[in-house]
Short mmCIF file of C-alpha atoms and ligand atoms in Angstrom, two decimals:
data_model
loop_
_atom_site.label_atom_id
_atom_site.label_comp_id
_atom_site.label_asym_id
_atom_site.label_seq_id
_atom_site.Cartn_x
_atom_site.Cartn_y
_atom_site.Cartn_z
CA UNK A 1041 0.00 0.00 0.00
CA UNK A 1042 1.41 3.19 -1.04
CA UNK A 1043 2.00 6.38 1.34
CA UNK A 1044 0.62 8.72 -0.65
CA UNK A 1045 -1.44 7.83 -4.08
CA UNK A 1046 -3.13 10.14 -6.71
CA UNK A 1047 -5.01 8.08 -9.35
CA UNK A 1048 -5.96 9.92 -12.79
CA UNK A 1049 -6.02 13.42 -10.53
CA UNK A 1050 -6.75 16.31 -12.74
CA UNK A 1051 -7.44 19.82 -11.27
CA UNK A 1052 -8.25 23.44 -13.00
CA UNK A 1053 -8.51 26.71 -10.87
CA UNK A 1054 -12.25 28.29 -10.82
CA UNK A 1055 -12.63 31.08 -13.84
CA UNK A 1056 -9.92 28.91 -15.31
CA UNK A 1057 -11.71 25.74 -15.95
CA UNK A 1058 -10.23 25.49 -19.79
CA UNK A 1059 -6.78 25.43 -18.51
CA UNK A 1060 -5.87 22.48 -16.68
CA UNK A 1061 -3.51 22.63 -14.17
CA UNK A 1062 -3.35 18.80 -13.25
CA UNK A 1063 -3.96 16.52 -15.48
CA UNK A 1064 -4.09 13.00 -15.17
CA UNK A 1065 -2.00 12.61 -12.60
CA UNK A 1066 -0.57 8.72 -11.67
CA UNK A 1067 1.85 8.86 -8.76
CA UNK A 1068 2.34 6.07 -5.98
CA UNK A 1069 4.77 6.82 -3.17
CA UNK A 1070 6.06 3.76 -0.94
CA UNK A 1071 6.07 4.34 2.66
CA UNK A 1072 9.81 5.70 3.48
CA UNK A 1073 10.54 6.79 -0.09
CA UNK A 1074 12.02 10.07 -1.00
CA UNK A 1075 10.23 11.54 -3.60
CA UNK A 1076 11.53 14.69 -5.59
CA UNK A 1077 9.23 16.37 -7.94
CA UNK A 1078 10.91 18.86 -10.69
CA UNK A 1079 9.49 20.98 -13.44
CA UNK A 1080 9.80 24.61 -14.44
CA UNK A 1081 7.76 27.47 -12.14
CA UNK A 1082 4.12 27.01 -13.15
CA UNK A 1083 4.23 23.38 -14.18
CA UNK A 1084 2.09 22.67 -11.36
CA UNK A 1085 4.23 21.17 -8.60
CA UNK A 1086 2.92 23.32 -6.11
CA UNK A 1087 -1.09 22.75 -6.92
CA UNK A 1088 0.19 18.87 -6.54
CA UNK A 1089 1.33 19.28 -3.21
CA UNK A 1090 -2.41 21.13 -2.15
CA UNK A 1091 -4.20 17.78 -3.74
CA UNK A 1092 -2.47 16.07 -1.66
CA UNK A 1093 -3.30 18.09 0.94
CA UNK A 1094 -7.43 17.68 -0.29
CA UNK A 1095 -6.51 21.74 -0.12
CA UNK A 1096 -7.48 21.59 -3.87
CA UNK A 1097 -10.68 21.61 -3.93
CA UNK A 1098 -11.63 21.57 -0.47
CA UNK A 1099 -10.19 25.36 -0.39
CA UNK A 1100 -9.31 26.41 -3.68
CA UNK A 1101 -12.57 25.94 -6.01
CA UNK A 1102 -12.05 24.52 -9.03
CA UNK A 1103 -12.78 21.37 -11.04
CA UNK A 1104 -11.12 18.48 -9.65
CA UNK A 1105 -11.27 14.95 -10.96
CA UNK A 1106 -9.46 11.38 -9.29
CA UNK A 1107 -8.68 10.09 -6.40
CA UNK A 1108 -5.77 10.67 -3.77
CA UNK A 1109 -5.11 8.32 -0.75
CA UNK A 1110 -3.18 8.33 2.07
CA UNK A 1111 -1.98 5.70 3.79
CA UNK A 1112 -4.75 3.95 1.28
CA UNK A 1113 -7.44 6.16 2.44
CA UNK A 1114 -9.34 8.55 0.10
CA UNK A 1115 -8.86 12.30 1.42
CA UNK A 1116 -12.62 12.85 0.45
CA UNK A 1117 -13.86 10.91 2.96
CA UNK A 1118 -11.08 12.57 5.75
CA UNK A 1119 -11.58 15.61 8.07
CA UNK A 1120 -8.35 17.71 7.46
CA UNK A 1121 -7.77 18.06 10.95
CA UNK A 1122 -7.28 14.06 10.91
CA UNK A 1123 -4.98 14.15 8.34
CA UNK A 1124 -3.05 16.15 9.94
CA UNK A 1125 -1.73 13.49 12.12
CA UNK A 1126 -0.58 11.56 9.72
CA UNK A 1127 0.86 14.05 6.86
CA UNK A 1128 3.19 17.81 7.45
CA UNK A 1129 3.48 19.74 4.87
CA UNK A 1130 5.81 22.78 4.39
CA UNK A 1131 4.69 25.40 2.38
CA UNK A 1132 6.58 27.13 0.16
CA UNK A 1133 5.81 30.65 1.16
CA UNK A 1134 7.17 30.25 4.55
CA UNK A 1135 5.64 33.36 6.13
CA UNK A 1136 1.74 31.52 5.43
CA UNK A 1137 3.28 28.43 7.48
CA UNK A 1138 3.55 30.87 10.55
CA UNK A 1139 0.91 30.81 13.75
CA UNK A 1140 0.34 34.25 14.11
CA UNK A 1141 -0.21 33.81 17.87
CA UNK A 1142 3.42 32.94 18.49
CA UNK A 1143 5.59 35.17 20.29
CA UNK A 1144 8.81 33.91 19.95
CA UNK A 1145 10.78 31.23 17.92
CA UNK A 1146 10.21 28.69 20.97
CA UNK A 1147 7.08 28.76 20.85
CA UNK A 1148 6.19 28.64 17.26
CA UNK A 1149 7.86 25.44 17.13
CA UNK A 1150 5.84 24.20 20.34
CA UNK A 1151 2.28 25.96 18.80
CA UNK A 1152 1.62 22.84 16.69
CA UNK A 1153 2.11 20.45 20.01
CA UNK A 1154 -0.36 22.69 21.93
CA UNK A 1155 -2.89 21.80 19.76
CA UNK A 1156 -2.11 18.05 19.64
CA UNK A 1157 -2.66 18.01 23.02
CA UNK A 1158 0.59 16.55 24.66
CA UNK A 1159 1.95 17.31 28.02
CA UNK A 1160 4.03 20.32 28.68
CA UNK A 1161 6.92 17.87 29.62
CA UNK A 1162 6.82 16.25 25.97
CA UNK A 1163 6.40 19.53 24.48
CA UNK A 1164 9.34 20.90 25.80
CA UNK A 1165 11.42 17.83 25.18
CA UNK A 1166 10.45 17.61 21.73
CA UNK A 1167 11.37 21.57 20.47
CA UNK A 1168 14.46 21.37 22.35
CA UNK A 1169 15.32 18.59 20.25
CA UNK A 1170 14.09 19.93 17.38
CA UNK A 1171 16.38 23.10 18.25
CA UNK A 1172 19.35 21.17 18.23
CA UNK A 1173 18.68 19.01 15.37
CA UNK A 1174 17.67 22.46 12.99
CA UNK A 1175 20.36 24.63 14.98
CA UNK A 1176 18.03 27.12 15.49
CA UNK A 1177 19.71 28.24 19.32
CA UNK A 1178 20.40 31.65 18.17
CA UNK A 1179 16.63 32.53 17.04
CA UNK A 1180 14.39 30.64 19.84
CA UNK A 1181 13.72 34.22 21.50
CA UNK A 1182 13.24 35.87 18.30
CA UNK A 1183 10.07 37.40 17.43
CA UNK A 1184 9.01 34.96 14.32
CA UNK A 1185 8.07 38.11 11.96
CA UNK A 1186 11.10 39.61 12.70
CA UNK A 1187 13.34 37.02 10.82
CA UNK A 1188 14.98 37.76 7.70
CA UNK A 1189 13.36 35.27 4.62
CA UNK A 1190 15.97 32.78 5.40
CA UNK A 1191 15.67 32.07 8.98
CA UNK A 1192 12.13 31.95 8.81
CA UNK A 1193 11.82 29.04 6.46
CA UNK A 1194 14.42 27.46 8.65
CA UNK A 1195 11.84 28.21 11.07
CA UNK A 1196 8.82 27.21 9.41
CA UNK A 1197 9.88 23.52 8.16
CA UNK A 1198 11.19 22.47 11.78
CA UNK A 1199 7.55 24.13 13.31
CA UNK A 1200 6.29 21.09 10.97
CA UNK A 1201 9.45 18.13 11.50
CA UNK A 1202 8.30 18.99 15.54
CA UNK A 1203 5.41 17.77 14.75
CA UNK A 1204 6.86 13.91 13.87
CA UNK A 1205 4.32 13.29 11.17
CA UNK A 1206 5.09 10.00 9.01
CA UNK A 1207 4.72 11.70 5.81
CA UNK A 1208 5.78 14.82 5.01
CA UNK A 1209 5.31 17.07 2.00
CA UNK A 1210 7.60 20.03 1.62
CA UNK A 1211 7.16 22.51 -1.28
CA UNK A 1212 11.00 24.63 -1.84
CA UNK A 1213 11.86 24.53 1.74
CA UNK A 1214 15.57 26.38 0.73
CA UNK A 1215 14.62 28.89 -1.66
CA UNK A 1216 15.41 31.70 0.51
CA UNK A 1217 18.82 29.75 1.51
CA UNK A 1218 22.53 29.67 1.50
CA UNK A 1219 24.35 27.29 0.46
CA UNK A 1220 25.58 26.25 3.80
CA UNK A 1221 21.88 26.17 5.18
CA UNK A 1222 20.82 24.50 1.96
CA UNK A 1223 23.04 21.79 2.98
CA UNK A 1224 21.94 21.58 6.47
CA UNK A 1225 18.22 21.69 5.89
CA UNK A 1226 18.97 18.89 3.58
CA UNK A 1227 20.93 16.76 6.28
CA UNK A 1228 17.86 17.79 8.25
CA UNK A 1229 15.47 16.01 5.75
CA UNK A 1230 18.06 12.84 5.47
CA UNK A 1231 17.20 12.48 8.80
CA UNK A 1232 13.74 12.11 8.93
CA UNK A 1233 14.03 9.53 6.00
CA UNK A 1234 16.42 7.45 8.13
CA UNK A 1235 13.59 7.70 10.95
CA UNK A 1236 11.56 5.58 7.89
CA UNK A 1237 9.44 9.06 7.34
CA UNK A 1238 7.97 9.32 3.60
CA UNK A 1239 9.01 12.63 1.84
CA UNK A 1240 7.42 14.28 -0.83
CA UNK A 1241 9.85 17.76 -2.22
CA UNK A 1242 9.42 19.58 -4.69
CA UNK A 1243 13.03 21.41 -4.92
CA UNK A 1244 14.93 23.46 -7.63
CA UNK A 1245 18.10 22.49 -6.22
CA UNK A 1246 19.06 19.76 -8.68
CA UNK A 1247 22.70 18.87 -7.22
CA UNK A 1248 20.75 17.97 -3.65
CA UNK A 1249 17.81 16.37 -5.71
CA UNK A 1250 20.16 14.53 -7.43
CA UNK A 1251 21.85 12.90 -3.90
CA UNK A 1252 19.21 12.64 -1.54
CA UNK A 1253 15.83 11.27 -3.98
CA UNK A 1254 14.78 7.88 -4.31
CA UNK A 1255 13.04 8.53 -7.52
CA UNK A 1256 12.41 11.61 -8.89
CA UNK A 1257 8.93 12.95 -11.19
CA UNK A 1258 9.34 15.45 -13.73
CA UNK A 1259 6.23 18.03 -14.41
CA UNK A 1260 5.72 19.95 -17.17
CA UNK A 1261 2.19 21.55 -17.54
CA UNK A 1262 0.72 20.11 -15.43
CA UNK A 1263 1.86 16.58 -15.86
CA UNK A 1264 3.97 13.91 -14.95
CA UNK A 1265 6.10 13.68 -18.08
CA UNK A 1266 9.12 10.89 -16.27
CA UNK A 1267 9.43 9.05 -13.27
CA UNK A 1268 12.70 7.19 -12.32
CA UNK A 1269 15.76 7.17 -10.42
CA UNK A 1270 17.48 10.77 -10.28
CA UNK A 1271 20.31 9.41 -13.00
CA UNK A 1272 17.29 7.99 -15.46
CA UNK A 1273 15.40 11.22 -15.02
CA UNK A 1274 18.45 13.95 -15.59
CA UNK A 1275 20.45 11.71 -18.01
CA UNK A 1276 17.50 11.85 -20.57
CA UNK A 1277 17.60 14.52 -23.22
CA UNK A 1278 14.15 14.99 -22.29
CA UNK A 1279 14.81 16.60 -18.76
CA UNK A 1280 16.75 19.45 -20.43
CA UNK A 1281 14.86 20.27 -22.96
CA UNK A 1282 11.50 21.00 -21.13
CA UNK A 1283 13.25 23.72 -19.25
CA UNK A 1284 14.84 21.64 -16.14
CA UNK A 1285 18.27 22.65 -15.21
CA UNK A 1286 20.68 19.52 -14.81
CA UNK A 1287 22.79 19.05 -11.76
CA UNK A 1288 26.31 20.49 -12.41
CA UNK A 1289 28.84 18.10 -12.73
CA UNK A 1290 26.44 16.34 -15.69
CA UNK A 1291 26.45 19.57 -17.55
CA UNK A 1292 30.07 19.78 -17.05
CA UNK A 1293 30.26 16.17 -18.49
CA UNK A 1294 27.80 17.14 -21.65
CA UNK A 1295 30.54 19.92 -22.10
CA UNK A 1296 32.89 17.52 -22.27
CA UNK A 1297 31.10 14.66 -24.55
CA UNK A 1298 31.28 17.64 -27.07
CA UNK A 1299 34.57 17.71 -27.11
CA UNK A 1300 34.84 14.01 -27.53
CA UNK A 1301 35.45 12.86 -24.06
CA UNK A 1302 32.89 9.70 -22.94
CA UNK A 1303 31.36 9.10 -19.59
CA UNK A 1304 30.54 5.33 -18.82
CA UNK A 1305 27.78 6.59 -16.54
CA UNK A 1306 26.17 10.26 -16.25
CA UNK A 1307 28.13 11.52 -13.00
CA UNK A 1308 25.41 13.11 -10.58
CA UNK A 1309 28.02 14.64 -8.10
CA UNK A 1310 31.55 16.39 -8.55
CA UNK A 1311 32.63 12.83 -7.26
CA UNK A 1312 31.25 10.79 -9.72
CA UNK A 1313 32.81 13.36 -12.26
CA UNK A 1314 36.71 13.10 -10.42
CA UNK A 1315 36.29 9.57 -10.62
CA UNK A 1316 35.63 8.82 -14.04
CA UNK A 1317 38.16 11.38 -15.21
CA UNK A 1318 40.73 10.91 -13.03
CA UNK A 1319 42.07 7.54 -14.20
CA UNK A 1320 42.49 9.26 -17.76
CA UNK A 1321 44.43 12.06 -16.27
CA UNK A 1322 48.30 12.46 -17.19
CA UNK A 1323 50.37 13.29 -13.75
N1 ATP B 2647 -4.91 30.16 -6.91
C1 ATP B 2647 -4.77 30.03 -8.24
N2 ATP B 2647 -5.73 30.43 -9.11
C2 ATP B 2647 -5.58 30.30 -10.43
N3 ATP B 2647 -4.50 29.78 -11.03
C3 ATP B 2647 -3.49 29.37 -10.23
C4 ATP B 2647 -3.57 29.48 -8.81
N4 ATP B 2647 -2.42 28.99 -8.28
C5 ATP B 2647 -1.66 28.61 -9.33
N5 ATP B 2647 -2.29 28.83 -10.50
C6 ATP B 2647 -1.78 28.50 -11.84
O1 ATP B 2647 -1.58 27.09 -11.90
C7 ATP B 2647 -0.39 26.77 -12.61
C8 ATP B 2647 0.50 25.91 -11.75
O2 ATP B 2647 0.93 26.67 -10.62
P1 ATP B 2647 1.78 26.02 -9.44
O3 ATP B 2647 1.87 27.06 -8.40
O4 ATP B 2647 1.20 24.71 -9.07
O5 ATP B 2647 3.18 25.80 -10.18
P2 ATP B 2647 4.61 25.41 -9.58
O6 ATP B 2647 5.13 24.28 -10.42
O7 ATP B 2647 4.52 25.19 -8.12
O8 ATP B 2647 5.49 26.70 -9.91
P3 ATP B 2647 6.74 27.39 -9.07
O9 ATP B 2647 7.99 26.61 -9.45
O10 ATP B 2647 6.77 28.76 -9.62
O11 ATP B 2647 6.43 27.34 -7.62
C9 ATP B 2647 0.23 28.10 -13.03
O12 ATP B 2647 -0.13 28.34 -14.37
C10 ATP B 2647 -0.41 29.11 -12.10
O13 ATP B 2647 -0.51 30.34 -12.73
MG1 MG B 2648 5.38 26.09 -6.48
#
């Protein structure tokens, strides 16, 4: 049974209806899979993360059309508030993931618990750990609307890791990142798949989709156009010709091929480039 399933899912936005957004969607994600979905901006990534959320339609009107299940349960049938046991999601505007209510950094990490209902003791244990674990010591008595972009979508994704959900869906959780806290929000993410959590990204980062995804979907208006393992998906011509920027050291290796140079396997990572090239390398 899959984590999260869309069947034949098709979607258009109200006033809209001749421009389909979705459409026929197929997608089945195994329970502790890391799933990366690419695809240029507008290609629908983003409206795929709210059906999965039954956010579209239950909040955005429109025409919608399939089914989605999680945990092999049809959304239709499920309060939100249920589902929000058993699925996070991280939205990509990080300031919309933010209580409101929240005074400080602390406690818009323990907001989400408060409502869950656990005792103050569990509460506490679990932001402190999440604190440590997102490295977030500096900002716990920071106002939460008083972060620069950055810190608050550090901010936002751990106020929804806290949580412990077993599927999580996380729409461009480093867009407002540097590099160095690209890299640790994606150590961050590791780490919830090694806890066996399901993750659903959508990320433009193709160097970190490229090492950390399972399989990776490709969208382009609206739908699926590949599935496959990161090196099936970026070393067809396909990928880079609908617009989807390839990880670097593969583009660096197309440079090469056209200069007559021949890679065994598409490298992914500046290691797998060193180490086909290196054996050919005078000293
Ligand atoms: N609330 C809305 N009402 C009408 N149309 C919308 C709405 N939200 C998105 N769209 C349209 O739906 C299409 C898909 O948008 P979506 O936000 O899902 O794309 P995306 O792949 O997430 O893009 P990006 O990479 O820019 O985040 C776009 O053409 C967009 O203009
Ligand atoms: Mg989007």
């Amino acid at each position: 049974m899959g984590a999260v399933t869309l069947e034949n899912v098709s979607f258009a936005y109200e006033g809209a209806e001749e421009a389909k957004v979705l459409q026929g969607i197929d997608l089945d994600i195994r329970p502790g899979e890391f799933v990366s979905i690419i695809g240029a901006n507008g290609s629908g990534k983003t409206t795929l993360c709210n059906a999965i959320r039954g956010f579209a339609p239950k909040f955005f009107k429109g025409e919608f059309a399939g089914r989605v299940l999680i945990n092999g349960r049809d959304i239709a049938d499920e309060e939100i508030g249920e589902l929000a046991k058993e699925i996070g999601f991280v939205f990509q505007n990080p300031f919309t993931q933010m209580s409101g209510t929240a005074r400080t950094v602390y406690d818009e990490l323990a907001f989400g618990l408060g409502n869950l209902g656990l005792p103050r003791d569990e509460i506490i244990a679990r932001v402190d750990e999440m604190v440590q674990l997102a490295r977030l010591q500096d900002l716990v008595d920071r106002n939460p609307f008083q972060l620069s972009g950055g810190q608050q979508q550090r901010v936002a994704l751990s106020s929804i890791l806290v949580m412990a959900q077993d599927i999580l869906v996380i729409d461009e959780p480093t867009s407002q990142l540097d590099p160095q806290s690209t890299d640790d929000v994606f150590e961050l993410i590791e780490r919830m798949k090694g806890q066996g959590r399901t993750i659903v990204l959508v990320e433009h980062k193709m160097e970190h989709v490229a090492a950390f995804s399972d399989r990776v979907v490709l969208m382009d208006a609206g739908r699926i156009v590949d599935v496959g393992t990161p090196r099936e998906i970026f070393a067809n011509p396909r990928t880079a010709a609908i617009g989807t920027r390839l990880p670097q050291a593969l583009t660096i290796a197309r440079q090469l091929e056209q200069v007559g140079i021949r890679f065994e396997v598409s490298p992914l990572t500046t290691d797998e480039l060193v180490g086909q090239l290196e054996p050919r390398m005078v000293r």
